[in-house]
C-alpha positions as a Python dict, from the first residue, in 0.01 Angstrom:
ca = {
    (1, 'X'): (0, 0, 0),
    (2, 'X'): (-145, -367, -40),
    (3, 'X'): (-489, -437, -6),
    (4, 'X'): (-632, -361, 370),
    (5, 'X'): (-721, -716, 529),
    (6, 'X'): (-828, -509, 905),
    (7, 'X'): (-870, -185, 1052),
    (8, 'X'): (-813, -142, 1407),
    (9, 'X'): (-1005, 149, 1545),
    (10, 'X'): (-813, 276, 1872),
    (11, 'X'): (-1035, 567, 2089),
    (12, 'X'): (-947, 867, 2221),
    (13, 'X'): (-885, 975, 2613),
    (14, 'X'): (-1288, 994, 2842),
    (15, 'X'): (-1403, 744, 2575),
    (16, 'X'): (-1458, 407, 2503),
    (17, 'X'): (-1471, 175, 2149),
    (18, 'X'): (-1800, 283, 2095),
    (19, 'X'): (-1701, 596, 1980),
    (20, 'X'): (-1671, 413, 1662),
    (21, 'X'): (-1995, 303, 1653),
    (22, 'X'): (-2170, 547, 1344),
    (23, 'X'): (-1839, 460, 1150),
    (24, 'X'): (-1804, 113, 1142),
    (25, 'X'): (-2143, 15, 937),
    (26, 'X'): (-2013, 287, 709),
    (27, 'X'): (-1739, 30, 606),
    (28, 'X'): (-1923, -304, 624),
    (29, 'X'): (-1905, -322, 280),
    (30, 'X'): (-1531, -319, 255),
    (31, 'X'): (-1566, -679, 347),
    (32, 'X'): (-1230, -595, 570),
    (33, 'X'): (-1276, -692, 940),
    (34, 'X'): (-1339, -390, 1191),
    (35, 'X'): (-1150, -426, 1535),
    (36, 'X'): (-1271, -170, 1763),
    (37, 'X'): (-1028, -174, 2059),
    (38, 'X'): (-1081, -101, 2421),
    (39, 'X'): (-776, 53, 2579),
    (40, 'X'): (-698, 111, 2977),
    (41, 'X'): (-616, 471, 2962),
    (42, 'X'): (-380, 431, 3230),
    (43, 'X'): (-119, 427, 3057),
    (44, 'X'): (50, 445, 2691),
    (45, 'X'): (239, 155, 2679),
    (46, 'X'): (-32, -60, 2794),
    (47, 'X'): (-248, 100, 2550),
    (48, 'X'): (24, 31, 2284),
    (49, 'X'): (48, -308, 2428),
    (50, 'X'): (-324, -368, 2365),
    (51, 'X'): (-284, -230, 2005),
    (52, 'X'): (4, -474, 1954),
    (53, 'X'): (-202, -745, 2081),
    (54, 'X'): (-453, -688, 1809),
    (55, 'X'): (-228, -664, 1555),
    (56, 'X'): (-104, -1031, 1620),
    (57, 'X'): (-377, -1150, 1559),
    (58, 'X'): (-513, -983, 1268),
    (59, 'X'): (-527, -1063, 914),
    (60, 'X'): (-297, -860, 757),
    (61, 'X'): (-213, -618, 609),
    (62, 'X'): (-349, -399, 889),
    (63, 'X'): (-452, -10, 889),
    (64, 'X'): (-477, 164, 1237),
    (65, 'X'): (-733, 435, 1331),
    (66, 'X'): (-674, 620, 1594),
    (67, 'X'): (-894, 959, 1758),
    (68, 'X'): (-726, 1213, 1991),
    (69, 'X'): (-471, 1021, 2248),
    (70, 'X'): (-558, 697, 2034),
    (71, 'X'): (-315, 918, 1797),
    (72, 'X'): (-26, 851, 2033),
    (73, 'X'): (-149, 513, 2082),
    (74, 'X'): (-120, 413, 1728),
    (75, 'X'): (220, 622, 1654),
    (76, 'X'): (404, 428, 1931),
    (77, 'X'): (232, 51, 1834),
    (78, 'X'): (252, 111, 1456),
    (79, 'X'): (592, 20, 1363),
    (80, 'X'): (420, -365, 1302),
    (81, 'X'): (548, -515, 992),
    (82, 'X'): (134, -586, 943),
    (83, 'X'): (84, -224, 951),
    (84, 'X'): (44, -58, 639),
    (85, 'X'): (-86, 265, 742),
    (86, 'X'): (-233, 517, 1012),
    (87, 'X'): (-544, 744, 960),
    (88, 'X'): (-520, 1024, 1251),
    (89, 'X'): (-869, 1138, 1365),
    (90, 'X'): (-833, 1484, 1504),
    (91, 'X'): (-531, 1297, 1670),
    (92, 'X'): (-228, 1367, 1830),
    (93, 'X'): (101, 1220, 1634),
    (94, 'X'): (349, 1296, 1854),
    (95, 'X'): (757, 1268, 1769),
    (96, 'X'): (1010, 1108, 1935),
    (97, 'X'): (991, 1242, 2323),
    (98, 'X'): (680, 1409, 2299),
    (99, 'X'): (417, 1355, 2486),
    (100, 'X'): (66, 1438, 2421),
    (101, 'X'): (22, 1709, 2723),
    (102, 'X'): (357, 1879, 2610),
    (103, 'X'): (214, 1942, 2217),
    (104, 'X'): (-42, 2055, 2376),
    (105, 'X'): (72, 2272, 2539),
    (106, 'X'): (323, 2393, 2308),
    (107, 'X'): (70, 2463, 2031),
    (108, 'X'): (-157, 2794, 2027),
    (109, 'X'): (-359, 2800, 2393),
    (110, 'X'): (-713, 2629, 2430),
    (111, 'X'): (-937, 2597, 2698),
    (112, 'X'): (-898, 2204, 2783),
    (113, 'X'): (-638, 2249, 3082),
    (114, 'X'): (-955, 2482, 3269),
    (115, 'X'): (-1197, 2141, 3263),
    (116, 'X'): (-971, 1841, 3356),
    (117, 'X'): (-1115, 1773, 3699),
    (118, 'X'): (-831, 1553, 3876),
    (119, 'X'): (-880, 1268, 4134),
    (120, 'X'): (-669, 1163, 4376),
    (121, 'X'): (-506, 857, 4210),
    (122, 'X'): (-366, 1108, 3901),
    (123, 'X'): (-648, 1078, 3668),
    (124, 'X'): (-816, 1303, 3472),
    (125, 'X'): (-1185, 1343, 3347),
    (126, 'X'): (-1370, 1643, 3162),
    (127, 'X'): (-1581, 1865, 3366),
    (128, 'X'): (-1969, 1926, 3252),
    (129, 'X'): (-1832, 2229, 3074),
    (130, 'X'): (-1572, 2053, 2938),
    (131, 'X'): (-1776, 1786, 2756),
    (132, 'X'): (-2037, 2119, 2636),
    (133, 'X'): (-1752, 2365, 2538),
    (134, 'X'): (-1451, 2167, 2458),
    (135, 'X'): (-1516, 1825, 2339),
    (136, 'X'): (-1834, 1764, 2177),
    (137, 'X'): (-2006, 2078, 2153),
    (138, 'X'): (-2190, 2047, 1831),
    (139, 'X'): (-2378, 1737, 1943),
    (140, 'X'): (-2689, 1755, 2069),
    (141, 'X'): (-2767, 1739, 2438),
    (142, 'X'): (-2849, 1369, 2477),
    (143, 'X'): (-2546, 1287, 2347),
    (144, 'X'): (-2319, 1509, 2564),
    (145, 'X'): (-2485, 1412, 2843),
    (146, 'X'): (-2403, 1034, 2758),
    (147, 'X'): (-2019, 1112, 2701),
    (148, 'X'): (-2006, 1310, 3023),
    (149, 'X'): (-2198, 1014, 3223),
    (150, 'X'): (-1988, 755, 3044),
    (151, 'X'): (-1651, 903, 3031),
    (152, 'X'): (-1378, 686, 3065),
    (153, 'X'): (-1123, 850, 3346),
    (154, 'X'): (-806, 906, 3185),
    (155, 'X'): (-460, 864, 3391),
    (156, 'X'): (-238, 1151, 3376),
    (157, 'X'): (67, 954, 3341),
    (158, 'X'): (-60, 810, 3000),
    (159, 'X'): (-61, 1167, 2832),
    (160, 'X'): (319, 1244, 3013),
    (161, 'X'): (523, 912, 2843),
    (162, 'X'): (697, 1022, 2600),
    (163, 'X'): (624, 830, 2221),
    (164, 'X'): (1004, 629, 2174),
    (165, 'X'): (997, 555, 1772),
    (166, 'X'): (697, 744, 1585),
    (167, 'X'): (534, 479, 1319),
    (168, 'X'): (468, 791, 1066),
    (169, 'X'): (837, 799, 970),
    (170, 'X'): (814, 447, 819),
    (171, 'X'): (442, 455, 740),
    (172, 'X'): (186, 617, 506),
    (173, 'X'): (-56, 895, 722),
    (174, 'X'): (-391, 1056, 656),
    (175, 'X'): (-536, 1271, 842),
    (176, 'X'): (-897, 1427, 936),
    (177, 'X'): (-838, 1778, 1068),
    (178, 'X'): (-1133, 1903, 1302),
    (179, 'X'): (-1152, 2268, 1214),
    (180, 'X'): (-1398, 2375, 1529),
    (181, 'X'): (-1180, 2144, 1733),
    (182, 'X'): (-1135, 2301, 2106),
    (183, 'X'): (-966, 2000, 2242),
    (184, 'X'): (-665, 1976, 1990),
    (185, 'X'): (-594, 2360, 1818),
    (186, 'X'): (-636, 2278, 1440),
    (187, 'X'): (-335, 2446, 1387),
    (188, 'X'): (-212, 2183, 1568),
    (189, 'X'): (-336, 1924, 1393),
    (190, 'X'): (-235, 2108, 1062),
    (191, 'X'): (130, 2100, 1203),
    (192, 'X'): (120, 1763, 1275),
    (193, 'X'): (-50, 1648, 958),
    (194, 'X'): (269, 1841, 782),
    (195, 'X'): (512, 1694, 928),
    (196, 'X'): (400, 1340, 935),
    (197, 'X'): (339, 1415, 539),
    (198, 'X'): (-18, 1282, 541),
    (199, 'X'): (-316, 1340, 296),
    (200, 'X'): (-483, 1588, 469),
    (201, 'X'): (-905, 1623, 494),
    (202, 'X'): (-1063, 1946, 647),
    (203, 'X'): (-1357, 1841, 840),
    (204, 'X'): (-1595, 2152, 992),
    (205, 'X'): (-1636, 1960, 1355),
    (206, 'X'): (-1551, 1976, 1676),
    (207, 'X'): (-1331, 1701, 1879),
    (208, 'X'): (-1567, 1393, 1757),
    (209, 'X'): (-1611, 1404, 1434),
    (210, 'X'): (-1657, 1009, 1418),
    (211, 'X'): (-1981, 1106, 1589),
    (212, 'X'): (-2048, 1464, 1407),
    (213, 'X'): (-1930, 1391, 1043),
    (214, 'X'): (-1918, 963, 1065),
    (215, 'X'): (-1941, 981, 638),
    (216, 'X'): (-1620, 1201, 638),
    (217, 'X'): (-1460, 1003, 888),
    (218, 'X'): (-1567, 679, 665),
    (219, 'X'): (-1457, 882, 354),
    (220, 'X'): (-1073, 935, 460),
    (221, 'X'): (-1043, 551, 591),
    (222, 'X'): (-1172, 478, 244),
    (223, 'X'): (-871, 671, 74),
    (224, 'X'): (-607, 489, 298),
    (225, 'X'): (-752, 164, 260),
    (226, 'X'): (-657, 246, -156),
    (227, 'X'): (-351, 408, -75),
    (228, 'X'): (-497, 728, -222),
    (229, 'X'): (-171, 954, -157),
    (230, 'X'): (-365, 1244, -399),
}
């Protein structure tokens, strides 16, 4: 890999760019810039699209970030010449014509289908016990209640497209596997670490560990920005 010029951070589904926020001082002394993006959540190729954007106009040679659906987002926008590498955090990486509800669903049962509360215009958003049970619950209580207040609502339609040409086939992976994850199974994540061949990093949090573990999180960028492939 050649030397990281930016990172692009790209957030998860029911969050926002400051979910990045106890990582990215972490890395200030990288002396790479730090692009946090804000996506729509509406749907994945505008969230792709808004990826893309960033790339443009980035120094290269880029590294993308993504959490959770951010994993999708970065898989389908990654194929960038700029783009070096991809750094899944407790992240979806889907294949060719999967989608991120289908792997989902196809990989061992969890509890997150019982806590999306649907509106009428086809998005999605985490009930109260979602956010305690599912997502974030080894944060404390302030901070749960701020990611339930805050969520971002997340379109249905952008977890049902379908990723077209996966960027892990053509570019290095690592990947932070949240082992009390109840949002993504970690066996899961484990199969989609496998197949994508990425350096792999057990990590004992739930669905956030850019909040939970932030040093770990820091710690696995850290390897990809060297091209650490031991």
């Amino acid at each position: 890999m050649s030397a990281i010029s930016t990172i692009i951070f790209v957030h998860g589904a029911w969050a926002n760019a400051s979910g990045w926020n106890r990582v990215l001082p972490l890395l200030e002394d990288t002396g790479i810039d730090l692009v946090a993006v804000s996506t729509t959540l509406a749907s994945l190729t505008a969230d792709a699209a808004v990826v893309r954007r960033a790339i443009t106009i980035a120094k290269g040679p880029v590294l993308l970030v993504g959490h959770s659906y951010g994993g999708a987002v970065i898989t389908e926008a990654g194929l960038d010449p700029k783009v070096a590498g991809l750094v899944y955090v407790a992240a979806f990486a889907p294949d060719a014509g999967e989608t991120v509800l289908g792997l989902g669903a196809e990989g061992p049962p969890n509890d997150l289908p019982n806590v999306l509360v649907p509106d009428s215009e086809g998005f999605l958003k985490l009930s109260r016990r979602g956010v305690d049970e599912v997502f974030a619950q080894d944060l404390p209580l302030a901070e749960r209640n701020v990611i339930f207040q805050t969520q971002g609502p997340t379109a249905a339609a952008a977890l049902t497209t379908p990723v077209t040409a996966p960027a892990w086939k053509e570019k290095p992976s690592w990947f932070l596997r949240a082992s009390f994850d109840n949002t993504i199974h970690p066996d899961l994540q484990t199969m989609m670490a496998t197949r994508t061949g990425a350096i792999e990093i057990d990590v004992a949090s739930s669905h956030l560990p850019m909040l939970s573990h932030p040093a770990a999180v820091a710690d696995l960028i850290r390897l990809a920005i060297k091209g650490d492939r031991s």
